[in-house]
Structure formats: C-alpha cells, structure tokens
Amino acid sequence: MKGKRILSEMTPYKQGMQIEEVKKEYGLKRIVKLASNENPFGYSRKLQEQLPNMLHDFEIYPDGHTAELRTALAEKLRVNENQLVFGSGSDELVQLTCRAFLYPGVNTVMANPTFPQYKHNAKIEGAEIREIPNHNGYHDLEAIFNAIDENTRVVWLCSPNNPTGCLIPRSDFYSFMDKCPKDVLVVLDEAYYEYIEPGLDPDAINNISNYPNLLILRTFSKAYGLAGLRIGYGVGSERLIAKLNVVRGPFNTTSYTQKAALIALHDDLFIQETYQQNKVIRESFQRFLDNLGLSYYDSHTNFLCVKLPVSGNEMFGYLLKNGYIVRPGEGIGCPNSVRITIGNKEDMIKLQSIIHEFITS
Ligand SMILES: *Cc1c(COP(=O)(O)O)cnc(C)c1O
C-alpha cells in the first residue's frame, strides 16, 4: 500500500482521557472531566424536554441542505442563506477548507500554539506550514502578516485562541483584514464566541460583506453543549461558501443533529446563563490562582491555561489520581502549564483544594 507519503510521519488525533478509562485505572467512582472545554452545565433544557418527541425516521437520509436550521441561523445572524455552510463539527469545516484551498507548493500561516487541526489537515494536503509564535498567548498579527507571500492561500486566526484563551483585539483584527491581500483566505475560528464579553466582540459577521476572503467558524460543541452531536457552521461570502460546498459530503450532518441544533439555537437564555456562570466561576478561580502565586494567560473562554513551576504532565498526573482530568500543556504546545476547563462551582472548589495541596506540598 502506498498512501500519501506524509501520512507515515503523522499520528491520529490523541484525545483526552475518557472518564471510564480513568475510573477503571484509579478505582475512582466519580471523575470530573475538565479537558475538552465542554459545557459543565449540559445543554438547553428546552432541547432536553423535546428529545423524546424528536423525529424517528432514521431510515431517511437527512436534508443535505440543512434547510430549516439554515433559515433560522441566517435570520439570527442576518446573513443570506447561501452564506452558510454546515459541518460535522467545525473540525470538519477546517478539513473542508484545507481540502479546497491547500495543495503542494502553497503555504498556510497560523499561530503557535493554536488549535492543532489546522496544521494537521494542511499537512495532509501537502501545503507548507508557517507557524508564528504567540506573544504571551496572543497572536502576533504583524509577524503573521509578514509571513504572507504570493504562495499563501490560508491564514488561520483562532480567537479566542485555543489553548491560551486570548482574544484578538477588535481593532487589531480589522487592521489585519484591511491590509491582508484579498486573494488570501482568512479563517477566523470563533469556537468560543459565546464566551466573549459583549463589548469585546469583533462583530465579524456583521462586517462580512467588506471581506469576501473571510470565513468565520462557529460551533454548537462548546457553549451550546452539543459536542456529542457534532455540528458547526461557517459564514462567508457566497463565492467562498460555494467552493466549500463542492468539497463537502452530501449528507455531512445528521437529521437528529440538525433538529437538535435548531431547538438549541432558539434557547438564548441557556447561552446567557452559561456565559454568566462561567464568568463568575472563572473569575473566582483566577483569584484563587492569584493568591497561590500562579499566573495564567488572559482568557475569554471557558478554560484557563495555567502556568506552573513544574511540568504540566506532573500536575496532570496528580489531578488525575484525585479524580480530575485536565490537559497537560506539553501535548498542546504550552510546556509547564495545564489547560483547565472551567467546571461547575462545586467541582472547581474541590479542584482548588487539590491544586492548593499540590502546590504547597
Ligand atoms: C473545540 C474547537 C473546535 C472544534 O469544535 P467542533 O466540536 O469540531 O465543532 C474548533 N476550534 C477550536 C478553537 C476549538 O477549541
């Protein structure tokens, strides 16, 4: 068998530890998973109520056009329906973007560290990867701009950035967009959009008509709490979206998922509560870290990347034994740190006492 040569140098995505795995290995009854930035408050109650009555005609293919959800989302975002593309999570939209725009001989520019799927998929397409180190967790937009040349096809901006949590300031984003060559696609990954403080929102979708080379990615996996159902979407100019639709599989989101996302989309209260609770708990966790003398990157998300006097793996192991799964920074480009999803209040209070024990012993 002779696959693409690059595949022999690559490994599949290594997911965070699963709850059942840890229970078995450590003989623990209860595990708190704070490793994948899932919503600790679950998902829309309205959706929970409607689940038992949701469609059962699973023998029928889904609507490949995602019409009902498309109409509702277009109305909510005030864009045209053909400015939207749906995917099996925004992960799939990253993959489709690479498939449509990248190939051997061209390059793509991204921050480092950032969401690893940009690099992973770009490598598979054979493109050259240009990684620009962050400044204390923030994208270095000037260096990113300077890395662009006539062979650049895609620039990835992750805002807020995973794994650091830092938000690209609104004015920096627009000055970058204004000077970026119009034939370079800029992907703005807003997976944590719903966690951005209202005044700091760059409002990119509202300004999309000025930037035909801008693709905004959003997801139902994070604040909406539907990671298990796999649905995300992209917003861009009609010409751009039309290209992605060529590479998109005909039935890439399920009928069940489409229906669930539609109900969740209309539950603004759940998103508001999630935002508010996350903010309060994150700020109280930050005060705890301040008192302990631990620093962390600025975050506009439901996670904090905490800097440590030891390796992230060491802290990870200690927390694991105590029933908490977090992400060691070593695996995600942030050595000597851990990325911790903000959980619910009780779980975070217990976590604080375990961290306190670890740091002071
Ligand atoms: C979680 C995440 C995604 C992927 O989310 P999906 O579940 O595939 O929608 C994309 N980008 C960033 C930055 C993320 O953190």
XYZ file of N, CA, C and O in Angstrom, residues 160-249:
360
model
N -11.400 33.573 20.514
C -10.265 33.360 21.408
C -9.462 32.120 21.013
O -10.045 31.159 20.531
N -8.148 32.201 21.277
C -7.262 31.127 20.848
C -7.321 29.940 21.806
O -7.301 30.101 23.015
N -7.389 28.758 21.236
C -7.197 27.530 21.986
C -5.758 27.101 21.694
O -5.408 27.007 20.513
N -4.867 26.884 22.646
C -5.094 26.622 24.072
C -4.883 27.796 25.019
O -4.914 27.585 26.224
N -4.629 29.032 24.544
C -4.297 30.084 25.508
C -5.524 30.832 26.034
O -5.505 31.332 27.156
N -6.557 30.954 25.221
C -7.764 31.672 25.643
C -7.786 33.139 25.255
O -8.782 33.832 25.471
N -6.668 33.644 24.687
C -6.562 35.073 24.385
C -7.409 35.465 23.169
O -7.482 34.737 22.180
N -7.998 36.659 23.282
C -8.864 37.203 22.229
C -8.089 38.217 21.394
O -7.390 39.061 21.943
N -8.218 38.136 20.079
C -7.597 39.156 19.228
C -8.380 40.456 19.414
O -9.602 40.469 19.208
N -7.715 41.566 19.797
C -8.447 42.826 19.965
C -9.115 43.227 18.648
O -8.554 43.036 17.564
N -10.310 43.756 18.778
C -11.132 44.112 17.626
C -10.381 44.964 16.589
O -10.385 44.665 15.388
N -9.707 46.013 17.078
C -9.058 46.924 16.127
C -7.884 46.231 15.430
O -7.625 46.473 14.247
N -7.180 45.345 16.146
C -6.079 44.600 15.530
C -6.609 43.685 14.428
O -5.999 43.545 13.366
N -7.754 43.065 14.717
C -8.351 42.175 13.717
C -8.679 42.936 12.440
O -8.328 42.517 11.330
N -9.320 44.112 12.594
C -9.721 44.852 11.386
C -8.523 45.462 10.666
O -8.506 45.524 9.434
N -7.496 45.894 11.404
C -6.343 46.414 10.638
C -5.656 45.269 9.894
O -5.157 45.478 8.781
N -5.661 44.071 10.491
C -5.101 42.925 9.760
C -5.920 42.648 8.501
O -5.364 42.503 7.403
N -7.233 42.593 8.647
C -8.098 42.297 7.496
C -7.923 43.345 6.399
O -7.948 43.028 5.211
N -7.754 44.609 6.801
C -7.662 45.679 5.807
C -6.370 45.623 5.004
O -6.343 46.069 3.856
N -5.295 45.086 5.608
C -4.047 45.045 4.827
C -3.781 43.677 4.209
O -2.959 43.551 3.308
N -4.504 42.637 4.666
C -4.279 41.283 4.143
C -4.678 41.226 2.662
O -5.728 41.744 2.277
N -3.822 40.624 1.811
C -4.183 40.526 0.382
C -5.549 39.854 0.207
O -5.866 38.899 0.910
N -6.336 40.355 -0.723
C -7.722 39.896 -0.879
C -7.824 38.468 -1.433
O -8.875 37.841 -1.372
N -6.697 37.970 -2.003
C -6.757 36.597 -2.519
C -6.271 35.567 -1.491
O -6.121 34.389 -1.807
N -6.046 36.009 -0.271
C -5.678 35.079 0.815
C -6.907 34.863 1.693
O -7.497 35.828 2.188
N -7.276 33.601 1.855
C -8.422 33.303 2.727
C -8.007 33.446 4.184
O -6.997 32.887 4.607
N -8.788 34.202 4.954
C -8.556 34.305 6.398
C -9.673 33.540 7.100
O -10.855 33.829 6.906
N -9.288 32.542 7.886
C -10.266 31.791 8.669
C -10.231 32.322 10.096
O -9.182 32.308 10.733
N -11.364 32.825 10.561
C -11.473 33.282 11.949
C -12.270 32.220 12.703
O -13.481 32.093 12.527
N -11.580 31.439 13.515
C -12.219 30.352 14.257
C -12.734 30.902 15.586
O -11.955 31.238 16.479
N -14.053 31.010 15.681
C -14.674 31.557 16.890
C -15.414 30.475 17.667
O -16.572 30.655 18.051
N -14.730 29.376 17.945
C -15.365 28.260 18.655
C -15.874 28.685 20.037
O -16.828 28.113 20.555
N -15.225 29.714 20.614
C -15.613 30.168 21.963
C -16.345 31.502 21.913
O -16.376 32.241 22.893
N -16.924 31.824 20.778
C -17.561 33.115 20.560
C -18.525 33.505 21.688
O -18.528 34.641 22.167
N -19.338 32.558 22.126
C -20.391 32.876 23.102
C -19.825 33.272 24.460
O -20.556 33.765 25.319
N -18.532 33.037 24.677
C -17.897 33.398 25.948
C -17.229 34.767 25.909
O -16.710 35.240 26.917
N -17.206 35.404 24.744
C -16.565 36.721 24.635
C -17.429 37.766 25.331
O -18.647 37.787 25.145
N -16.812 38.629 26.102
C -17.539 39.708 26.755
C -18.178 40.594 25.681
O -17.503 40.961 24.711
N -19.449 40.948 25.839
C -20.179 41.638 24.785
C -19.439 42.809 24.139
O -19.343 42.873 22.922
N -18.857 43.709 24.893
C -18.196 44.884 24.308
C -16.959 44.553 23.491
O -16.493 45.376 22.710
N -16.414 43.341 23.652
C -15.154 42.994 23.002
C -15.351 42.159 21.744
O -14.395 41.829 21.046
N -16.596 41.796 21.469
C -16.942 41.005 20.294
C -16.542 41.770 19.025
O -16.954 42.912 18.838
N -15.724 41.179 18.150
C -15.319 41.902 16.936
C -16.455 42.064 15.926
O -16.305 42.800 14.954
N -17.592 41.375 16.147
C -18.736 41.580 15.274
C -18.394 41.258 13.818
O -18.870 41.928 12.901
N -17.571 40.252 13.628
C -17.040 39.969 12.295
C -18.153 39.620 11.301
O -18.092 40.014 10.131
N -19.185 38.919 11.766
C -20.241 38.511 10.836
C -20.971 39.734 10.281
O -21.324 39.787 9.102
N -21.167 40.739 11.139
C -21.838 41.959 10.690
C -21.059 42.696 9.615
O -21.623 43.478 8.857
N -19.752 42.475 9.586
C -18.901 43.198 8.636
C -18.452 42.322 7.473
O -17.547 42.697 6.727
N -19.070 41.160 7.336
C -18.551 40.177 6.403
C -18.644 40.648 4.948
O -17.843 40.247 4.103
N -19.580 41.532 4.656
C -19.728 41.979 3.265
C -18.501 42.773 2.801
O -18.237 42.888 1.610
N -17.721 43.304 3.751
C -16.494 44.031 3.379
C -15.318 43.107 3.085
O -14.306 43.553 2.569
N -15.447 41.833 3.487
C -14.301 40.926 3.380
C -14.695 39.602 2.722
O -14.970 38.617 3.408
N -14.713 39.564 1.398
C -15.110 38.327 0.699
C -14.136 37.182 0.937
O -14.459 36.039 0.640
N -12.943 37.483 1.497
C -11.939 36.441 1.765
C -11.949 35.983 3.228
O -10.991 35.386 3.694
N -13.029 36.287 3.956
C -13.102 35.921 5.378
C -14.088 34.775 5.600
O -15.224 34.829 5.123
N -13.645 33.745 6.304
C -14.520 32.635 6.704
C -14.550 32.581 8.226
O -13.500 32.465 8.864
N -15.745 32.675 8.803
C -15.882 32.613 10.255
C -16.420 31.238 10.632
O -17.407 30.778 10.053
N -15.754 30.588 11.572
C -16.207 29.268 12.013
C -16.798 29.364 13.411
O -16.215 29.977 14.303
N -17.943 28.745 13.583
C -18.591 28.676 14.906
C -19.041 27.229 15.131
O -19.099 26.439 14.197
N -19.395 26.918 16.376
C -19.752 25.535 16.675
C -20.848 25.440 17.730
O -21.017 26.366 18.534
N -21.575 24.351 17.717
C -22.541 24.051 18.774
C -21.903 23.192 19.877
O -22.583 22.764 20.794
N -20.595 22.925 19.751
C -19.947 21.984 20.678
C -19.572 22.597 22.017
O -19.447 21.885 22.998
N -19.330 23.887 22.074
C -18.770 24.458 23.284
C -19.881 25.053 24.157
O -20.461 24.338 24.932
N -20.208 26.326 24.027
C -21.212 26.912 24.919
C -22.585 26.249 24.764
O -23.327 26.100 25.737
N -22.945 25.828 23.562
C -24.256 25.195 23.365
C -24.308 23.802 23.985
O -25.387 23.226 24.134
N -23.153 23.233 24.273
C -23.121 21.951 24.985
C -23.512 20.747 24.151
O -23.989 19.752 24.689
N -23.327 20.814 22.831
C -23.753 19.702 21.973
C -22.568 19.008 21.286
O -22.695 18.527 20.159
N -21.445 18.913 22.001
C -20.237 18.337 21.392
C -20.486 16.923 20.853
O -19.943 16.539 19.819
N -21.321 16.169 21.547
C -21.560 14.785 21.139
C -22.385 14.654 19.866
O -22.402 13.594 19.239
N -23.082 15.721 19.474
C -23.922 15.633 18.277
C -23.192 16.039 17.003
O -23.640 15.733 15.907
N -22.074 16.714 17.120
C -21.212 17.085 16.001
C -21.891 18.018 14.988
O -22.323 17.580 13.930
N -21.947 19.297 15.316
C -22.375 20.261 14.302
C -21.736 21.630 14.539
O -21.648 22.112 15.672
N -21.244 22.196 13.452
C -20.677 23.535 13.471
C -21.026 24.195 12.153
O -21.625 23.557 11.273
N -20.685 25.489 12.011
C -21.001 26.143 10.753
C -19.947 27.182 10.395
O -19.173 27.642 11.226
N -19.930 27.500 9.105
C -19.053 28.539 8.598
C -19.894 29.637 7.975
O -20.968 29.374 7.425
N -19.422 30.887 8.084
C -20.106 32.032 7.480
C -19.099 32.771 6.605
O -17.986 33.060 7.047
N -19.487 33.051 5.377
C -18.575 33.753 4.473
C -19.322 34.278 3.263
O -20.553 34.203 3.186
N -18.562 34.802 2.315
C -19.183 35.300 1.091
C -19.767 34.121 0.305
O -19.314 32.981 0.459
N -20.730 34.406 -0.539
C -21.384 33.329 -1.287
C -20.394 32.569 -2.165
O -20.463 31.346 -2.280
N -19.440 33.287 -2.751
C -18.457 32.629 -3.627
C -17.578 31.663 -2.853
O -17.258 30.574 -3.324
N -17.185 32.082 -1.678
C -16.351 31.249 -0.821
C -17.117 30.004 -0.356
O -16.620 28.869 -0.441
N -18.324 30.216 0.112
C -19.141 29.104 0.614
C -19.427 28.109 -0.517
O -19.439 26.891 -0.308
N -19.621 28.623 -1.735
C -19.890 27.734 -2.869
C -18.718 26.768 -3.090
O -18.920 25.591 -3.401
N -17.501 27.245 -2.915
C -16.329 26.363 -3.070
C -16.340 25.262 -2.009
O -16.065 24.098 -2.298
N -16.629 25.650 -0.769
C -16.644 24.649 0.312
C -17.739 23.618 0.080
O -17.586 22.444 0.414
N -18.849 24.061 -0.514
C -19.943 23.127 -0.789
C -19.571 22.072 -1.822
O -20.139 20.987 -1.832
N -18.613 22.399 -2.688
C -18.176 21.398 -3.666
C -17.450 20.250 -2.971
O -17.671 19.082 -3.291
N -16.622 20.570 -1.988
C -15.866 19.512 -1.320
C -16.651 18.851 -0.183
O -16.304 17.762 0.259
N -17.706 19.468 0.279
C -18.499 18.924 1.383
C -19.231 17.648 0.957
O -19.763 17.561 -0.140
N -19.245 16.663 1.849
C -20.019 15.447 1.590
C -21.499 15.778 1.542
O -21.946 16.726 2.189
